[in-house]
Amino acid sequence: MARLNPEQRAAIETTDGPLLVLAGAGTGKTRVLTTRFAHILLTGRAKPWQILTVTFTNKAAREMRERISLLLGSPAEGLWLGTFHALCARMLRRHAEYVGLTQSFTILDTDDQLRLLKQVMAPWQIDIKRWSAPGLLGVIQRWKDRGLTPERITPTEDSDFANGHARAIYTAYQARLKQLNACDFGDLMLHVTEILRTRPDVLAQYHRLFRYILVDEYQDTNTIQYLWLRLLAKHPEGPANICCVGDDDQSIYSWRGAEVENILRFEKDFPSAKVVRLERNYRSTRHILGAAAGLIAHNSERLGKTLRPGREDAEGKKVSILGVWDSDTEARMVCEQAEKLRAQGHALKEIAILVRAGFQTRAFEERLMQTGLPYRIVGGLRFYERAEIRDALAYMRVLSQPADDLAFERIINVPKRGVGPAGLQKLHAAARANNLPLTGGTKKLLEDKALKGKSAAHLRQLMEAFASTRDILAREGHVVAVEHLLEESGYLDMWRQDRSPDAPGRLENLKELTRALADFGTLGEFLEHVALVMDHDENGQDDYLSIMTLHGAKGLEFDTVFLPGWEEGVFPSQRTLDEGGLKGLEEERRLAYVGITRARQEAIIFHAGRRRIYANWQPSMPSRFLDELPDEHVIRHDEGGGFSQQGLNLSESVFDNGPIIARRRKDPMLEAAPALQLGDHVRHPRFGEGIIISADRHHVEVSFESVGTKRLLSSFIEKI
DNA sequence: TTTCACAATGTTTTT
DNA sequence: CATTGTGAAA
């Protein structure tokens, strides 16, 4: 306590009644949460299992658990601490029968959901071009985010999608899930909330249990999570001891159903609520904070909060803005700077490249590979999303749940067993006719000798593999059993015979999977873990540079942060702008705010004059956010409108804040545009001289002497 | 049923 | 571009 500032202390000591803690970036939020947890225990207000602690990511949950263990001096076990979904899964296992599931229901991954939805959609003959299955799945998920069960969808809402059939398909989809004794991710929240809503006895049980509720990242909660929390928090007698921690300026998940309104409305929801603001930032330098604060001030709907430097010494360097010729130069310069930092003795772990969207990572990856700098793409293709891992998991699911039709469908023809769509239909028919799951139907057909040819032989072998594995499972445990199954089913052989270059890596991954399996007591525990915690600690804790999306970087911090791609259309993203309008823009701005505030020492922003998107080059203009950064906190290294080829010479100055090069770009397109006409002779810094062959407001097409015809932003060329 | 060739067609962010 | 889906031939 002694090491905390007065606001932090207030946030911890206000234990009873509703409390909203508005915690700006780097203001010691996690510390407050964990200390508060310990404080409640140590003052005897509650036992560890009487505190419900909800986080948004598995990582946050893990960290919190570790820090609480540290504070308590013993491993934190038996706590109700986890993500919304993990906690709901735990509750739903206890009360599954109330929503027509059994205690052993399966949780579907995205692949399964999609496959199932496609099957369900088939009878409607929806125009798949216009209403793709993933699109419709998104619609359903957003309904679930808002707590809308099929019966609650109003006709108005329905008609917007899939020619008015969306609600009917949703209904059918839910019915099919129930048949399969399965639920998707959204259902975890939806079902539990439904149970709490309709079963007062169950709700009362949790009211008795949870004396205190702690919620992290409250600004990211969606409607269903809000409803769930409110049900649990609103005790019939006495005020709710709910403490929500969040930052409206870091709300960046509205596309996933998050409602900033939840945090904006907190004081209305809980009338006696107290509000504590944490505004002292101990992470970043004064310039970084100034730049971030200046930027976020352009947003309108805010609770209002100003980050103040918590350390007196922290003047630091200004935020750098670098304009470069193209995206290749950008990648090169970022990597060179990173290399230089390492040469100066900085750890690569303290450097991050934060991008807006996944496709931007490739350029850096290629460059770093050439350079030989160790790097890691965080949150890219994750371990459990790889095909071979999902296949292996499907084998395990069938082993543990023979009725898991979706898993069986996934592996029935992997490796090839001569069972295509037609064969699968036959199995389905047999299963339905005998009221059996697919595995049962298959067995039946084999016994009846109703299958012929190689598919029969292969399937018989597969069923035998499962049968023998079950014996082994009982006798020798799940690790040996799974190894046996993958061997006997021919799955491992399939990859061993595969001559493609990534096959050895896949086998390696499968080995890693069986290794992870050993950390769990039973197969069921392992599968539950995988379904909910889709991440995996990869071995080796070397010093590597991180490349990740801005979303992925939330909650992390680094000494140096590179922020490439600050260009209109990329960041702010065109798509968000199109779909979300002003709200979308404000969310992008919050994302920019998150990005800048990840840096402890230094933030370096890049924008390129042109960028390769798919196969061809696209001209791009600097992000409007650059103009919103206050001049006293940034230093702009644009040269020649930001399109210099001598960017390398500039790089010296980036880190010592050398001479400020005059800022010439305001809106280059409009500045240069009027003077150009068809037939004009022009010069381009890179392509040399040419003649304009077409022109519109922003672009011109120029036939160059050396490189042929190019389409360019008119600001890049000069008339001769 | 599988395999191959070719076209099309999007590409944010994730529990 | 890189993946995914579609259609025709083996």
Coordinates of N, CA and C in Angstrom, one line a residue, chain A residues 442-580:
Chain A
T442 N -21.8 -45.5 -38.9 CA -20.7 -46.1 -39.7 C -20.5 -47.6 -39.3
K443 N -20.5 -47.8 -38.0 CA -20.3 -49.2 -37.5 C -21.4 -50.1 -38.0
K444 N -22.6 -49.5 -37.9 CA -23.8 -50.3 -38.4 C -23.7 -50.7 -39.8
L445 N -23.3 -49.8 -40.7 CA -23.2 -50.1 -42.1 C -22.1 -51.1 -42.3
L446 N -21.0 -51.0 -41.5 CA -19.9 -52.0 -41.7 C -20.4 -53.4 -41.3
E447 N -21.2 -53.4 -40.2 CA -21.7 -54.7 -39.7 C -22.6 -55.3 -40.8
D448 N -23.4 -54.5 -41.3 CA -24.4 -54.9 -42.3 C -23.8 -55.2 -43.7
K449 N -22.5 -55.0 -43.8 CA -21.8 -55.1 -45.0 C -22.4 -54.3 -46.2
A450 N -22.9 -53.1 -45.8 CA -23.5 -52.3 -46.7 C -22.5 -51.4 -47.5
L451 N -21.3 -51.4 -47.0 CA -20.3 -50.6 -47.7 C -19.4 -51.5 -48.5
K452 N -18.8 -51.0 -49.6 CA -18.0 -51.9 -50.3 C -16.7 -51.2 -50.8
G453 N -15.8 -52.0 -51.3 CA -14.6 -51.4 -51.9 C -13.6 -50.9 -50.9
K454 N -12.8 -50.0 -51.3 CA -11.7 -49.6 -50.4 C -12.2 -48.7 -49.2
S455 N -13.3 -48.0 -49.5 CA -13.8 -47.2 -48.4 C -14.2 -48.0 -47.2
A456 N -14.8 -49.2 -47.5 CA -15.2 -50.1 -46.4 C -14.0 -50.6 -45.6
A457 N -12.9 -51.0 -46.4 CA -11.7 -51.5 -45.7 C -11.1 -50.4 -44.8
H458 N -11.0 -49.2 -45.4 CA -10.4 -48.0 -44.7 C -11.2 -47.7 -43.4
L459 N -12.5 -47.7 -43.6 CA -13.4 -47.3 -42.5 C -13.3 -48.4 -41.4
R460 N -13.3 -49.6 -41.8 CA -13.1 -50.7 -40.8 C -11.9 -50.5 -40.0
Q461 N -10.8 -50.2 -40.7 CA -9.5 -50.0 -40.1 C -9.6 -48.8 -39.1
L462 N -10.3 -47.7 -39.5 CA -10.4 -46.6 -38.6 C -11.2 -46.9 -37.4
M463 N -12.3 -47.6 -37.5 CA -13.1 -48.0 -36.4 C -12.3 -48.9 -35.4
E464 N -11.5 -49.7 -36.0 CA -10.7 -50.6 -35.2 C -9.6 -49.8 -34.4
A465 N -9.1 -48.8 -35.1 CA -8.1 -47.9 -34.4 C -8.7 -47.3 -33.2
F466 N -10.0 -46.8 -33.4 CA -10.6 -46.2 -32.2 C -10.9 -47.2 -31.1
A467 N -11.3 -48.4 -31.5 CA -11.6 -49.4 -30.5 C -10.4 -49.8 -29.7
S468 N -9.3 -50.0 -30.4 CA -8.1 -50.4 -29.7 C -7.5 -49.3 -28.9
T469 N -7.7 -48.1 -29.3 CA -7.3 -46.9 -28.6 C -8.0 -46.8 -27.3
R470 N -9.3 -47.2 -27.3 CA -10.1 -47.1 -26.1 C -9.5 -48.0 -25.0
D471 N -9.1 -49.2 -25.4 CA -8.5 -50.1 -24.5 C -7.3 -49.5 -23.9
I472 N -6.4 -49.0 -24.7 CA -5.2 -48.4 -24.3 C -5.4 -47.2 -23.3
L473 N -6.5 -46.4 -23.7 CA -6.8 -45.3 -22.9 C -7.1 -45.7 -21.4
A474 N -7.8 -46.8 -21.3 CA -8.2 -47.3 -20.0 C -7.0 -47.8 -19.2
R475 N -6.1 -48.5 -20.0 CA -4.9 -49.1 -19.3 C -3.7 -48.2 -19.2
E476 N -3.4 -47.4 -20.2 CA -2.1 -46.8 -20.2 C -2.2 -45.2 -20.2
G477 N -3.4 -44.7 -20.1 CA -3.5 -43.2 -20.0 C -3.6 -42.6 -21.4
H478 N -3.9 -41.3 -21.3 CA -4.4 -40.6 -22.5 C -3.2 -40.3 -23.5
V479 N -2.0 -40.1 -22.9 CA -0.9 -39.7 -23.8 C -0.6 -40.8 -24.7
V480 N -0.4 -42.0 -24.2 CA -0.1 -43.1 -25.0 C -1.2 -43.4 -26.0
A481 N -2.4 -43.3 -25.5 CA -3.6 -43.6 -26.3 C -3.6 -42.7 -27.5
V482 N -3.4 -41.4 -27.3 CA -3.5 -40.5 -28.5 C -2.4 -40.8 -29.5
E483 N -1.2 -41.1 -29.0 CA -0.1 -41.4 -29.9 C -0.5 -42.7 -30.7
H484 N -1.1 -43.6 -30.0 CA -1.5 -44.8 -30.7 C -2.5 -44.5 -31.8
L485 N -3.5 -43.7 -31.4 CA -4.6 -43.4 -32.3 C -4.1 -42.7 -33.6
L486 N -3.2 -41.7 -33.4 CA -2.7 -41.0 -34.6 C -1.9 -41.9 -35.5
E487 N -1.2 -42.9 -34.8 CA -0.4 -43.8 -35.6 C -1.3 -44.8 -36.4
E488 N -2.3 -45.5 -35.6 CA -3.1 -46.5 -36.2 C -4.1 -46.0 -37.3
S489 N -4.5 -44.8 -37.1 CA -5.4 -44.2 -38.0 C -4.8 -43.8 -39.3
G490 N -3.4 -43.8 -39.3 CA -2.7 -43.5 -40.6 C -2.5 -42.0 -40.7
Y491 N -2.9 -41.2 -39.6 CA -2.8 -39.8 -39.8 C -1.3 -39.3 -39.8
L492 N -0.5 -39.9 -38.9 CA 0.9 -39.5 -38.9 C 1.6 -39.9 -40.2
D493 N 1.2 -41.1 -40.7 CA 1.8 -41.6 -42.0 C 1.5 -40.6 -43.1
M494 N 0.3 -40.1 -43.1 CA -0.1 -39.2 -44.1 C 1.0 -38.0 -44.2
W495 N 1.4 -37.5 -43.1 CA 2.3 -36.4 -43.1 C 3.7 -36.9 -43.4
R496 N 4.0 -38.1 -42.9 CA 5.4 -38.6 -43.2 C 5.6 -38.8 -44.7
Q497 N 4.5 -39.2 -45.4 CA 4.6 -39.4 -46.8 C 4.5 -38.1 -47.6
D498 N 4.1 -37.1 -47.0 CA 3.9 -35.8 -47.7 C 5.3 -35.2 -48.0
R499 N 5.4 -34.8 -49.2 CA 6.7 -34.3 -49.7 C 6.8 -32.8 -49.6
S500 N 5.7 -32.1 -49.2 CA 5.8 -30.7 -49.2 C 6.7 -30.2 -48.1
P501 N 7.3 -29.0 -48.3 CA 8.3 -28.5 -47.4 C 7.9 -28.3 -45.9
D502 N 6.6 -28.1 -45.7 CA 6.1 -27.8 -44.4 C 5.7 -29.1 -43.6
A503 N 5.8 -30.2 -44.3 CA 5.3 -31.5 -43.6 C 6.2 -31.8 -42.3
P504 N 7.5 -31.7 -42.4 CA 8.3 -31.9 -41.2 C 7.9 -31.0 -40.0
G505 N 7.6 -29.8 -40.3 CA 7.2 -28.9 -39.3 C 5.9 -29.3 -38.7
R506 N 5.0 -29.8 -39.5 CA 3.7 -30.2 -39.0 C 3.9 -31.4 -38.1
L507 N 4.7 -32.3 -38.4 CA 5.0 -33.5 -37.6 C 5.6 -33.0 -36.2
E508 N 6.4 -32.0 -36.3 CA 7.0 -31.4 -35.1 C 5.9 -30.8 -34.2
N509 N 5.0 -30.1 -34.8 CA 3.8 -29.6 -34.1 C 3.0 -30.6 -33.4
L510 N 2.8 -31.7 -34.1 CA 2.0 -32.8 -33.5 C 2.8 -33.4 -32.3
K511 N 4.1 -33.5 -32.4 CA 4.8 -33.9 -31.3 C 4.6 -33.0 -30.1
E512 N 4.7 -31.7 -30.4 CA 4.5 -30.7 -29.4 C 3.1 -30.8 -28.7
L513 N 2.2 -31.2 -29.5 CA 0.8 -31.4 -29.0 C 0.7 -32.5 -28.0
T514 N 1.4 -33.6 -28.4 CA 1.3 -34.7 -27.4 C 2.1 -34.4 -26.1
R515 N 3.1 -33.6 -26.3 CA 3.8 -33.1 -25.1 C 2.9 -32.3 -24.2
A516 N 2.2 -31.4 -24.8 CA 1.2 -30.6 -24.0 C 0.2 -31.4 -23.3
L517 N -0.2 -32.5 -24.0 CA -1.2 -33.4 -23.5 C -0.8 -33.9 -22.1
A518 N 0.5 -34.1 -21.9 CA 0.9 -34.7 -20.7 C 0.7 -33.8 -19.5
D519 N 0.5 -32.5 -19.8 CA 0.3 -31.5 -18.7 C -1.1 -31.7 -18.0
F520 N -1.9 -32.5 -18.6 CA -3.3 -32.6 -18.1 C -3.6 -34.0 -17.6
G521 N -4.5 -34.0 -16.7 CA -4.8 -35.3 -16.0 C -5.6 -36.2 -16.9
T522 N -6.6 -35.7 -17.7 CA -7.4 -36.5 -18.5 C -7.5 -35.8 -19.9
L523 N -8.0 -36.6 -20.8 CA -8.2 -36.1 -22.2 C -9.3 -35.0 -22.2
G524 N -10.3 -35.2 -21.4 CA -11.4 -34.3 -21.3 C -10.9 -32.9 -20.8
E525 N -10.1 -32.9 -19.8 CA -9.5 -31.7 -19.3 C -8.7 -30.9 -20.3
F526 N -7.9 -31.7 -21.1 CA -7.1 -31.1 -22.1 C -8.0 -30.5 -23.2
L527 N -9.0 -31.2 -23.6 CA -9.9 -30.7 -24.7 C -10.6 -29.4 -24.2
E528 N -11.0 -29.4 -23.0 CA -11.7 -28.2 -22.5 C -10.7 -27.0 -22.5
H529 N -9.5 -27.3 -22.1 CA -8.5 -26.2 -22.1 C -8.3 -25.7 -23.5
V530 N -8.2 -26.6 -24.4 CA -7.9 -26.1 -25.8 C -9.1 -25.3 -26.3
A531 N -10.3 -25.8 -26.1 CA -11.4 -25.1 -26.6 C -11.5 -23.7 -26.1
L532 N -11.1 -23.4 -24.9 CA -11.2 -22.1 -24.3 C -10.0 -21.3 -24.4
V533 N -8.9 -21.9 -24.2 CA -7.6 -21.2 -24.2 C -6.9 -21.5 -25.5
M534 N -7.2 -20.8 -26.5 CA -6.6 -21.1 -27.8 C -5.2 -20.6 -27.9
D535 N -4.5 -20.5 -26.9 CA -3.1 -20.1 -27.1 C -2.2 -21.1 -26.4
H536 N -1.0 -21.0 -26.7 CA 0.0 -22.1 -26.4 C 1.3 -21.5 -26.1
D537 N 1.9 -21.7 -25.0 CA 3.3 -21.2 -24.7 C 4.2 -22.0 -25.6
E538 N 4.9 -21.3 -26.5 CA 5.9 -22.0 -27.3 C 7.2 -22.0 -26.5
N539 N 7.9 -23.0 -26.7 CA 9.2 -23.2 -26.0 C 10.2 -22.1 -26.5
G540 N 11.2 -22.0 -25.7 CA 12.3 -21.0 -26.0 C 11.9 -19.6 -25.7
Q541 N 12.7 -19.0 -24.8 CA 12.4 -17.6 -24.4 C 13.5 -16.8 -24.9
D542 N 13.9 -16.9 -26.1 CA 15.0 -16.1 -26.6 C 14.6 -14.6 -26.7
D543 N 15.6 -13.9 -27.1 CA 15.4 -12.5 -27.3 C 14.9 -12.2 -28.7
Y544 N 13.6 -11.9 -28.8 CA 13.1 -11.7 -30.1 C 12.3 -10.4 -30.2
L545 N 12.2 -9.8 -31.4 CA 11.5 -8.7 -31.6 C 10.0 -9.1 -31.9
S546 N 9.1 -8.3 -31.4 CA 7.7 -8.7 -31.6 C 7.0 -7.9 -32.8
I547 N 6.3 -8.6 -33.6 CA 5.5 -8.0 -34.6 C 4.1 -8.4 -34.3
M548 N 3.2 -7.4 -34.1 CA 1.8 -7.7 -33.8 C 0.9 -6.6 -34.2
T549 N -0.4 -6.9 -34.2 CA -1.4 -5.9 -34.5 C -1.6 -5.0 -33.3
L550 N -2.1 -3.8 -33.5 CA -2.4 -2.9 -32.4 C -3.3 -3.5 -31.4
H551 N -4.3 -4.3 -31.9 CA -5.2 -4.9 -31.0 C -4.5 -5.9 -30.1
G552 N -3.6 -6.6 -30.7 CA -2.9 -7.6 -30.0 C -1.9 -7.0 -28.9
A553 N -1.6 -5.7 -29.1 CA -0.6 -5.1 -28.2 C -1.3 -4.5 -27.0
K554 N -2.6 -4.4 -27.0 CA -3.2 -3.8 -25.8 C -2.8 -4.5 -24.5
G555 N -2.4 -3.8 -23.6 CA -2.0 -4.3 -22.3 C -0.6 -4.7 -22.2
L556 N 0.2 -4.5 -23.3 CA 1.6 -4.7 -23.3 C 2.4 -3.4 -23.3
E557 N 3.7 -3.5 -23.0 CA 4.5 -2.3 -23.1 C 5.9 -2.7 -23.6
F558 N 6.5 -1.7 -24.3 CA 7.9 -1.9 -24.8 C 8.7 -0.6 -24.6
D559 N 10.0 -0.8 -24.6 CA 10.8 0.5 -24.6 C 10.6 1.2 -25.9
T560 N 10.7 0.5 -27.0 CA 10.6 1.2 -28.3 C 9.5 0.6 -29.1
V561 N 8.7 1.4 -29.7 CA 7.6 0.9 -30.5 C 7.6 1.6 -31.9
F562 N 7.6 0.7 -32.9 CA 7.5 1.2 -34.3 C 6.1 1.1 -34.7
L563 N 5.6 2.2 -35.3 CA 4.2 2.3 -35.8 C 4.2 2.6 -37.3
P564 N 4.3 1.5 -38.1 CA 4.3 1.8 -39.5 C 2.9 1.9 -40.1
G565 N 2.8 2.4 -41.3 CA 1.6 2.3 -42.1 C 0.5 3.4 -41.6
W566 N 1.0 4.5 -41.1 CA 0.0 5.5 -40.8 C -0.4 6.3 -42.0
E567 N -1.3 5.7 -42.8 CA -1.7 6.3 -44.0 C -3.2 6.1 -44.1
E568 N -3.8 7.1 -44.8 CA -5.3 7.1 -45.0 C -5.7 5.8 -45.7
G569 N -6.7 5.1 -45.2 CA -7.1 3.9 -45.8 C -6.5 2.7 -45.1
V570 N -5.3 2.8 -44.6 CA -4.7 1.7 -43.9 C -5.0 2.0 -42.4
F571 N -4.6 3.2 -42.0 CA -4.8 3.6 -40.6 C -5.1 5.1 -40.5
P572 N -6.3 5.5 -40.4 CA -7.5 4.7 -40.2 C -7.9 3.8 -41.3
S573 N -8.4 2.7 -41.0 CA -8.8 1.7 -42.0 C -10.0 2.1 -42.7
Q574 N -9.9 2.0 -44.1 CA -11.0 2.4 -44.9 C -12.3 1.7 -44.6
R575 N -12.1 0.4 -44.3 CA -13.3 -0.4 -44.0 C -14.0 0.1 -42.8
T576 N -13.3 0.4 -41.8 CA -13.9 0.9 -40.5 C -14.6 2.2 -40.8
L577 N -14.0 3.0 -41.6 CA -14.6 4.3 -41.9 C -15.9 4.2 -42.7
D578 N -15.8 3.2 -43.6 CA -17.0 3.0 -44.4 C -18.2 2.5 -43.6
E579 N -17.8 1.6 -42.7 CA -18.9 0.9 -41.9 C -19.3 1.7 -40.7
G580 N -18.3 2.3 -40.1 CA -18.6 2.9 -38.8 C -18.7 4.4 -38.8

